[in-house]
Amino acid sequence: MEQQLKELQTEALAKAEAAEDLKQLNDIRVAYLGKKGPITEVLKGMGKLSAEERPKMGALANEVRAAVASAIETKQTALEQQAIKKQLEKETIDVTLPGRPVKSGNQHPLTKVVEEIEDLFISMGYSIAEGPEVETDYYNFEALNLPKGHPARDMQDSFYITEDILLRTHTSPVQARTMEKYQGQGPVKIICPGKVYRRDNDDATHSHQFTQIEGLVVDENISMGDLKGTLEVFAKRLFGEDREIRLRPSFFPFTEPSVEVDVTCMCGGEGCRICKHTGWIEILGAGMVHPNVLEMAGFDSKKYTGFAFGMGPDRIAMLKYGIDDIRHFYTNDVRFLTQFAEHE
Ligand code: DAH
C-alpha cells in the first residue's frame, strides 16, 4: 500500500507539472484529491492492515494528499502568472506608431461672421434677441408700418403658409416683438441674428433662405448721429480701421428717414469688379424708427426715438472671404467649408 501511495504521488506530481492550462490542472485536482480519486480508493484497503500499520498509512496518505495539493497550487500560481504575462504581451502598445489623425469639423463661415458681429455689438452693450422664423403677417409687415396692400410688400416676395402666417422675410419683426416686451419702457438695445426666407430664384447672389442681423436702439434723445457713429465703429472693426462709410437716402416703410449704408471697397477706392468701379459697397439698410412703429409697439414716440438697421451676413461673409456664390453657404460641400478651418 505504501508503494501504491508513493507511486500515486509521483504520478500526480508529474501530471500537475505537465499541465498546460488551468483547466487541465483542475481536472488533475478533481481526479487525485476528489472523493472518488485513487488515493481514497487505496485507503479502502486499510481494513486489511494490522493495527500498527493503519495509522502509519493514514499519515502517509495525508502526506501524499498534502504534497499533491501543494504541487497543484504551485503550478496554478505559475500558470496564472503565465496567463497574465501572455495577456500583457498581447496588449502591448507600440508608442512609436504614428496616430491616426482625427478629423475635426470647423465653424461654418456664416456662423463665424455672425458670431463676430454678435461679439462686436455685445461689446457695445447690446443684447441678443430672437424671434420665430414662422411669423404672422402682423409682425412681419403690419407692425412695421406695412399694412395689407402696401406696395412696399412687393419688395419682399414671401412664402405664405396661410393668409396670415408666413416664413419671415426679414428679421425686422423681432423689433416689434422686442419693443412690445419692453412695454413702452426704454432703453432697448438689441441685435437679432437669424434666418429669413424669400420667394427668389436662387442664383449667385440670391438664395431663398439667407441670414440677416437686425439692430434696434430705442431711448430718449437717440439721433441719426448715434446711428452713424455706431455703424462707423461696426464697419471699421469688421472690415478694418482704414474703411469709411457713407449714408445714402433711401426708403423703408419702418424707418423715417431711411438710409442705405456703403463701406469703402477693399480696392481702396480705385474701383474694381466687386464695387463695380464705384469704390463703395452697399452693406446695410437703416434709419430712424418710424413713429408709427414705435406707437404700435407701445412706445410714446414723443418721448422716445430710435434707430434700426438690417444687414445680410451672407453678403458680408462673401465680401470678407471673397466668395463669389451665395449658394455655397447652403449646399454644404465640405471642400468649401473646410477652407474656413482655423486649424489643420
Ligand atoms: N428689413 C430690411 C430688409 O430686409 C432691412 C432693414 C432696413 C432693416 C432698414 C432695418 C432697417 O431695421 O432700418 O430689406
Tab-separated table of C-alpha atoms and ligand atoms in Angstrom:
chain	number	residue	atom	x	y	z
A	1	MET	CA	0.000	0.000	0.000
A	2	GLU	CA	2.848	2.294	0.873
A	3	GLN	CA	4.278	1.586	-2.529
A	4	GLN	CA	0.935	2.320	-4.202
A	5	LEU	CA	0.584	5.650	-2.410
A	6	LYS	CA	4.094	6.719	-3.319
A	7	GLU	CA	3.508	5.825	-6.938
A	8	LEU	CA	0.297	7.814	-6.930
A	9	GLN	CA	2.166	10.774	-5.518
A	10	THR	CA	4.872	10.584	-8.190
A	11	GLU	CA	2.271	10.209	-10.898
A	12	ALA	CA	0.144	13.128	-9.652
A	13	LEU	CA	3.136	15.415	-9.249
A	14	ALA	CA	4.325	14.625	-12.770
A	15	LYS	CA	0.883	15.286	-14.209
A	16	ALA	CA	0.495	18.523	-12.296
A	17	GLU	CA	3.871	19.644	-13.512
A	18	ALA	CA	2.928	18.822	-17.102
A	19	ALA	CA	-0.466	20.566	-17.010
A	20	GLU	CA	-0.704	23.130	-19.780
A	21	ASP	CA	-3.549	25.230	-18.535
A	22	LEU	CA	-5.789	25.851	-15.561
A	23	LYS	CA	-8.484	23.562	-16.848
A	24	GLN	CA	-6.144	20.560	-17.097
A	25	LEU	CA	-4.812	21.355	-13.660
A	26	ASN	CA	-8.277	21.443	-12.186
A	27	ASP	CA	-9.073	18.065	-13.767
A	28	ILE	CA	-5.978	16.659	-12.078
A	29	ARG	CA	-7.087	18.115	-8.742
A	30	VAL	CA	-10.509	16.508	-9.045
A	31	ALA	CA	-9.046	13.206	-10.236
A	32	TYR	CA	-6.441	12.781	-7.453
A	33	LEU	CA	-7.875	14.579	-4.471
A	34	GLY	CA	-11.602	14.012	-5.070
A	35	LYS	CA	-13.662	11.553	-3.054
A	36	LYS	CA	-13.661	9.039	-5.882
A	37	GLY	CA	-9.951	9.509	-6.573
A	38	PRO	CA	-7.259	6.782	-6.444
A	39	ILE	CA	-5.961	7.804	-3.015
A	40	THR	CA	-9.370	7.250	-1.453
A	41	GLU	CA	-9.556	4.039	-3.411
A	42	VAL	CA	-6.226	2.777	-1.962
A	43	LEU	CA	-7.253	3.712	1.553
A	44	LYS	CA	-10.306	1.457	1.257
A	45	GLY	CA	-7.848	-1.428	1.630
A	46	MET	CA	-6.810	-0.201	5.101
A	47	GLY	CA	-9.118	-2.731	6.739
A	48	LYS	CA	-6.710	-5.483	5.818
A	49	LEU	CA	-3.800	-3.817	7.538
A	50	SER	CA	-2.560	-4.502	11.012
A	51	ALA	CA	-3.409	-2.069	13.844
A	52	GLU	CA	0.199	-0.829	13.810
A	53	GLU	CA	0.321	-0.146	10.145
A	54	ARG	CA	-3.053	1.621	9.855
A	55	PRO	CA	-2.071	4.959	11.471
A	56	LYS	CA	1.193	4.955	9.523
A	57	MET	CA	-0.686	4.546	6.266
A	58	GLY	CA	-3.197	7.172	7.320
A	59	ALA	CA	-0.367	9.608	7.986
A	60	LEU	CA	1.300	8.737	4.709
A	61	ALA	CA	-1.958	9.234	2.806
A	62	ASN	CA	-2.284	12.686	4.346
A	63	GLU	CA	1.289	13.497	3.371
A	64	VAL	CA	0.620	12.392	-0.189
A	65	ARG	CA	-2.569	14.482	-0.384
A	66	ALA	CA	-0.739	17.499	1.026
A	67	ALA	CA	2.155	17.060	-1.406
A	68	VAL	CA	-0.191	16.731	-4.377
A	69	ALA	CA	-2.296	19.714	-3.240
A	70	SER	CA	0.779	21.851	-2.753
A	71	ALA	CA	2.209	20.858	-6.172
A	72	ILE	CA	-1.112	21.735	-7.792
A	73	GLU	CA	-1.186	25.063	-6.026
A	74	THR	CA	2.347	25.942	-7.068
A	75	LYS	CA	1.550	25.031	-10.615
A	76	GLN	CA	-1.656	27.050	-10.506
A	77	THR	CA	0.221	30.176	-9.451
A	78	ALA	CA	2.738	29.606	-12.231
A	79	LEU	CA	0.004	29.103	-14.847
A	80	GLU	CA	-1.855	32.213	-13.698
A	81	GLN	CA	1.264	34.306	-13.920
A	82	GLN	CA	1.963	32.921	-17.332
A	83	ALA	CA	-1.554	33.850	-18.478
A	84	ILE	CA	-1.111	37.426	-17.217
A	85	LYS	CA	2.236	37.681	-18.953
A	86	LYS	CA	0.741	36.440	-22.215
A	87	GLN	CA	-2.126	38.895	-21.947
A	88	LEU	CA	0.280	41.760	-21.302
A	89	GLU	CA	2.411	40.776	-24.251
A	90	LYS	CA	-0.653	40.671	-26.466
A	91	GLU	CA	-1.747	44.087	-25.297
A	92	THR	CA	1.498	45.968	-25.522
A	93	ILE	CA	1.104	49.297	-27.252
A	94	ASP	CA	3.629	50.431	-29.754
A	95	VAL	CA	4.001	54.022	-28.690
A	96	THR	CA	6.181	54.730	-31.688
A	97	LEU	CA	3.335	54.039	-34.163
A	98	PRO	CA	2.058	57.272	-35.693
A	99	GLY	CA	-1.529	58.030	-34.595
A	100	ARG	CA	-4.493	58.100	-36.916
A	101	PRO	CA	-5.491	61.715	-37.430
A	102	VAL	CA	-8.916	62.634	-36.032
A	103	LYS	CA	-10.903	64.726	-38.451
A	104	SER	CA	-12.432	67.647	-36.668
A	105	GLY	CA	-15.125	69.893	-38.011
A	106	ASN	CA	-14.934	73.631	-38.257
A	107	GLN	CA	-17.297	76.512	-37.945
A	108	HIS	CA	-19.415	77.412	-40.922
A	109	PRO	CA	-18.132	80.679	-42.443
A	110	LEU	CA	-21.540	82.287	-41.934
A	111	THR	CA	-21.618	81.296	-38.277
A	112	LYS	CA	-18.167	82.810	-37.910
A	113	VAL	CA	-19.237	86.137	-39.365
A	114	VAL	CA	-22.477	86.185	-37.370
A	115	GLU	CA	-20.592	85.466	-34.130
A	116	GLU	CA	-18.016	88.107	-34.918
A	117	ILE	CA	-20.769	90.678	-35.446
A	118	GLU	CA	-22.578	89.500	-32.298
A	119	ASP	CA	-19.391	89.911	-30.234
A	120	LEU	CA	-18.845	93.345	-31.663
A	121	PHE	CA	-22.317	94.578	-30.701
A	122	ILE	CA	-22.264	92.810	-27.331
A	123	SER	CA	-19.073	94.783	-26.613
A	124	MET	CA	-21.116	97.938	-27.260
A	125	GLY	CA	-23.745	96.911	-24.712
A	126	TYR	CA	-26.293	95.231	-26.975
A	127	SER	CA	-28.063	92.031	-26.092
A	128	ILE	CA	-29.210	89.289	-28.465
A	129	ALA	CA	-32.904	88.870	-29.214
A	130	GLU	CA	-34.621	86.092	-31.097
A	131	GLY	CA	-37.932	85.602	-32.826
A	132	PRO	CA	-39.775	82.872	-34.729
A	133	GLU	CA	-38.991	82.036	-38.340
A	134	VAL	CA	-42.639	81.175	-38.949
A	135	GLU	CA	-44.160	84.583	-38.406
A	136	THR	CA	-47.527	86.278	-38.539
A	137	ASP	CA	-48.373	88.808	-41.215
A	138	TYR	CA	-48.893	91.267	-38.366
A	139	TYR	CA	-45.293	91.228	-37.071
A	140	ASN	CA	-43.634	90.676	-40.437
A	141	PHE	CA	-45.472	93.562	-42.116
A	142	GLU	CA	-48.254	95.407	-40.319
A	143	ALA	CA	-46.415	96.264	-37.104
A	144	LEU	CA	-43.628	97.600	-39.318
A	145	ASN	CA	-45.850	100.118	-40.983
A	146	LEU	CA	-46.600	97.886	-43.955
A	147	PRO	CA	-50.383	97.450	-43.889
A	148	LYS	CA	-52.099	94.909	-46.146
A	149	GLY	CA	-51.942	96.043	-49.758
A	150	HIS	CA	-48.949	98.352	-49.160
A	151	PRO	CA	-46.890	98.424	-52.377
A	152	ALA	CA	-43.606	98.040	-50.455
A	153	ARG	CA	-44.650	94.482	-49.567
A	154	ASP	CA	-43.716	93.653	-53.154
A	155	MET	CA	-40.069	94.296	-52.259
A	156	GLN	CA	-40.147	91.041	-50.302
A	157	ASP	CA	-41.705	88.104	-52.146
A	158	SER	CA	-42.951	85.849	-49.407
A	159	PHE	CA	-43.621	82.190	-48.679
A	160	TYR	CA	-47.137	82.238	-47.230
A	161	ILE	CA	-48.320	79.282	-45.187
A	162	THR	CA	-51.834	80.618	-44.668
A	163	GLU	CA	-53.289	84.020	-45.414
A	164	ASP	CA	-51.878	85.284	-42.101
A	165	ILE	CA	-48.819	83.151	-41.487
A	166	LEU	CA	-45.614	83.201	-43.499
A	167	LEU	CA	-41.903	82.473	-43.293
A	168	ARG	CA	-40.430	85.760	-42.111
A	169	THR	CA	-38.942	87.749	-44.974
A	170	HIS	CA	-36.615	89.726	-42.703
A	171	THR	CA	-35.532	89.906	-39.060
A	172	SER	CA	-37.346	93.219	-38.580
A	173	PRO	CA	-40.421	91.580	-36.938
A	174	VAL	CA	-38.164	90.954	-33.930
A	175	GLN	CA	-38.037	94.755	-33.490
A	176	ALA	CA	-41.774	94.874	-32.973
A	177	ARG	CA	-41.822	91.775	-30.764
A	178	THR	CA	-38.984	93.056	-28.575
A	179	MET	CA	-40.455	96.521	-28.150
A	180	GLU	CA	-43.774	95.001	-27.078
A	181	LYS	CA	-41.925	93.056	-24.378
A	182	TYR	CA	-40.397	96.277	-23.019
A	183	GLN	CA	-43.918	97.693	-22.546
A	184	GLY	CA	-43.091	101.235	-23.542
A	185	GLN	CA	-40.025	101.473	-21.291
A	186	GLY	CA	-36.627	102.207	-22.862
A	187	PRO	CA	-33.793	101.771	-23.337
A	188	VAL	CA	-33.925	98.935	-25.856
A	189	LYS	CA	-30.606	97.879	-27.347
A	190	ILE	CA	-30.667	94.605	-29.234
A	191	ILE	CA	-29.412	92.798	-32.259
A	192	CYS	CA	-31.232	89.850	-33.724
A	193	PRO	CA	-29.445	87.389	-35.996
A	194	GLY	CA	-31.492	84.770	-37.794
A	195	LYS	CA	-32.638	83.003	-40.932
A	196	VAL	CA	-35.065	84.650	-43.322
A	197	TYR	CA	-36.862	83.427	-46.438
A	198	ARG	CA	-37.938	84.943	-49.734
A	199	ARG	CA	-39.529	83.589	-52.877
A	200	ASP	CA	-36.480	84.329	-55.024
A	201	ASN	CA	-34.950	82.210	-57.742
A	202	ASP	CA	-31.583	81.010	-56.458
A	203	ASP	CA	-28.548	82.308	-58.323
A	204	ALA	CA	-25.054	83.537	-57.444
A	205	THR	CA	-26.409	86.462	-55.412
A	206	HIS	CA	-29.883	85.236	-54.394
A	207	SER	CA	-30.931	82.447	-52.102
A	208	HIS	CA	-34.491	81.655	-50.992
A	209	GLN	CA	-33.037	81.213	-47.487
A	210	PHE	CA	-30.470	83.630	-46.164
A	211	THR	CA	-29.347	85.333	-42.972
A	212	GLN	CA	-29.957	88.764	-41.534
A	213	ILE	CA	-28.922	90.673	-38.453
A	214	GLU	CA	-31.301	93.285	-37.222
A	215	GLY	CA	-30.278	96.052	-34.864
A	216	LEU	CA	-32.540	98.256	-32.757
A	217	VAL	CA	-31.860	101.019	-30.260
A	218	VAL	CA	-34.731	102.910	-28.641
A	219	ASP	CA	-34.198	105.502	-25.937
A	220	GLU	CA	-34.717	109.175	-25.215
A	221	ASN	CA	-32.736	111.512	-27.480
A	222	ILE	CA	-31.460	108.922	-29.940
A	223	SER	CA	-30.424	110.663	-33.142
A	224	MET	CA	-29.197	109.916	-36.614
A	225	GLY	CA	-25.721	110.840	-35.327
A	226	ASP	CA	-25.870	107.859	-32.927
A	227	LEU	CA	-26.762	105.611	-35.854
A	228	LYS	CA	-23.906	106.899	-37.974
A	229	GLY	CA	-21.371	106.624	-35.146
A	230	THR	CA	-22.467	103.082	-34.325
A	231	LEU	CA	-22.243	101.928	-37.930
A	232	GLU	CA	-18.863	103.559	-38.351
A	233	VAL	CA	-17.470	101.650	-35.368
A	234	PHE	CA	-19.068	98.482	-36.720
A	235	ALA	CA	-17.605	98.860	-40.243
A	236	LYS	CA	-14.120	99.739	-39.029
A	237	ARG	CA	-13.971	96.881	-36.551
A	238	LEU	CA	-15.308	94.342	-39.016
A	239	PHE	CA	-13.534	95.400	-42.210
A	240	GLY	CA	-10.545	97.421	-40.975
A	241	GLU	CA	-9.744	100.803	-39.430
A	242	ASP	CA	-8.991	102.320	-42.827
A	243	ARG	CA	-12.575	101.853	-44.044
A	244	GLU	CA	-15.091	104.692	-44.308
A	245	ILE	CA	-18.853	104.596	-44.528
A	246	ARG	CA	-21.371	106.798	-46.273
A	247	LEU	CA	-25.131	107.132	-45.867
A	248	ARG	CA	-27.378	107.498	-48.912
A	249	PRO	CA	-31.067	108.459	-48.635
A	250	SER	CA	-33.369	105.505	-49.200
A	251	PHE	CA	-36.826	104.229	-48.315
A	252	PHE	CA	-38.044	101.631	-45.837
A	253	PRO	CA	-41.605	101.788	-44.533
A	254	PHE	CA	-40.450	101.165	-40.957
A	255	THR	CA	-37.878	103.963	-40.803
A	256	GLU	CA	-38.046	107.692	-41.463
A	257	PRO	CA	-35.656	108.961	-42.619
A	258	SER	CA	-34.158	105.824	-44.176
A	259	VAL	CA	-30.681	105.291	-45.493
A	260	GLU	CA	-28.589	102.751	-47.284
A	261	VAL	CA	-25.088	102.401	-45.952
A	262	ASP	CA	-21.997	101.804	-48.062
A	263	VAL	CA	-18.477	100.955	-46.972
A	264	THR	CA	-15.366	101.782	-48.963
A	265	CYS	CA	-14.213	98.868	-51.085
A	266	MET	CA	-11.058	96.832	-50.341
A	267	CYS	CA	-9.664	98.173	-53.634
A	268	GLY	CA	-9.095	101.389	-51.698
A	269	GLY	CA	-11.400	103.461	-53.883
A	270	GLU	CA	-9.589	102.775	-57.150
A	271	GLY	CA	-12.536	100.812	-58.435
A	272	CYS	CA	-12.734	97.075	-59.063
A	273	ARG	CA	-15.171	94.373	-60.172
A	274	ILE	CA	-16.559	93.900	-56.651
A	275	CYS	CA	-17.522	97.568	-56.184
A	276	LYS	CA	-18.488	97.845	-59.845
A	277	HIS	CA	-15.812	100.520	-60.157
A	278	THR	CA	-17.542	102.877	-57.727
A	279	GLY	CA	-15.200	102.400	-54.773
A	280	TRP	CA	-18.230	101.742	-52.491
A	281	ILE	CA	-20.062	98.594	-51.455
A	282	GLU	CA	-23.564	98.610	-50.006
A	283	ILE	CA	-23.685	96.692	-46.728
A	284	LEU	CA	-26.947	97.507	-44.993
A	285	GLY	CA	-30.214	99.389	-44.695
A	286	ALA	CA	-31.007	101.577	-41.715
A	287	GLY	CA	-32.919	104.568	-40.449
A	288	MET	CA	-34.732	106.239	-37.580
A	289	VAL	CA	-37.563	104.042	-36.324
A	290	HIS	CA	-40.845	105.323	-37.773
A	291	PRO	CA	-43.108	106.863	-35.100
A	292	ASN	CA	-45.926	104.532	-36.229
A	293	VAL	CA	-43.723	101.516	-35.461
A	294	LEU	CA	-42.866	102.865	-32.002
A	295	GLU	CA	-46.506	103.634	-31.219
A	296	MET	CA	-47.826	100.271	-32.464
A	297	ALA	CA	-45.335	98.519	-30.155
A	298	GLY	CA	-46.423	100.615	-27.187
A	299	PHE	CA	-43.722	103.317	-27.102
A	300	ASP	CA	-44.527	107.018	-26.798
A	301	SER	CA	-42.994	108.481	-29.948
A	302	LYS	CA	-42.895	111.949	-28.396
A	303	LYS	CA	-40.640	110.744	-25.641
A	304	TYR	CA	-38.690	108.024	-27.410
A	305	THR	CA	-36.773	107.875	-30.658
A	306	GLY	CA	-34.690	105.060	-32.041
A	307	PHE	CA	-32.620	103.776	-34.880
A	308	ALA	CA	-32.670	100.419	-36.613
A	309	PHE	CA	-30.557	98.649	-39.164
A	310	GLY	CA	-30.655	95.413	-41.070
A	311	MET	CA	-27.718	93.691	-42.684
A	312	GLY	CA	-27.031	90.472	-44.550
A	313	PRO	CA	-24.183	88.405	-43.084
A	314	ASP	CA	-24.174	86.318	-46.279
A	315	ARG	CA	-23.126	89.342	-48.268
A	316	ILE	CA	-20.685	90.458	-45.598
A	317	ALA	CA	-19.094	86.993	-45.478
A	318	MET	CA	-18.878	86.977	-49.278
A	319	LEU	CA	-17.051	90.307	-49.210
A	320	LYS	CA	-14.832	89.322	-46.312
A	321	TYR	CA	-13.752	85.962	-47.729
A	322	GLY	CA	-14.045	86.699	-51.460
A	323	ILE	CA	-16.826	84.140	-52.008
A	324	ASP	CA	-18.491	84.535	-55.385
A	325	ASP	CA	-21.676	82.497	-54.950
A	326	ILE	CA	-24.153	82.711	-52.044
A	327	ARG	CA	-25.329	79.150	-52.726
A	328	HIS	CA	-22.029	77.809	-51.338
A	329	PHE	CA	-23.290	78.678	-47.850
A	330	TYR	CA	-26.298	76.408	-48.154
A	331	THR	CA	-25.132	73.451	-50.227
A	332	ASN	CA	-22.592	72.421	-47.574
A	333	ASP	CA	-19.873	70.979	-49.757
A	334	VAL	CA	-17.151	70.056	-47.249
A	335	ARG	CA	-14.452	71.055	-49.735
A	336	PHE	CA	-15.839	74.583	-49.473
A	337	LEU	CA	-16.457	74.511	-45.733
A	338	THR	CA	-13.050	73.154	-44.693
A	339	GLN	CA	-11.354	76.156	-46.260
A	340	PHE	CA	-12.513	78.138	-43.258
A	341	ALA	CA	-10.898	75.887	-40.654
A	342	GLU	CA	-8.596	77.706	-38.273
A	343	HIS	CA	-6.533	74.605	-37.634
A	344	GLU	CA	-5.231	71.799	-39.795
B	1	DAH	N1	-35.713	94.639	-43.233
B	1	DAH	C1	-34.966	95.219	-44.312
B	1	DAH	C2	-34.828	94.228	-45.434
B	1	DAH	O1	-34.932	93.074	-45.218
B	1	DAH	C3	-33.602	95.613	-43.839
B	1	DAH	C4	-33.672	96.797	-42.943
B	1	DAH	C5	-33.570	98.049	-43.455
B	1	DAH	C6	-33.877	96.638	-41.599
B	1	DAH	C7	-33.659	99.155	-42.657
B	1	DAH	C8	-33.960	97.734	-40.772
B	1	DAH	C9	-33.842	98.998	-41.318
B	1	DAH	O2	-34.128	97.642	-39.474
B	1	DAH	O3	-33.912	100.070	-40.512
B	1	DAH	O4	-34.617	94.648	-46.536
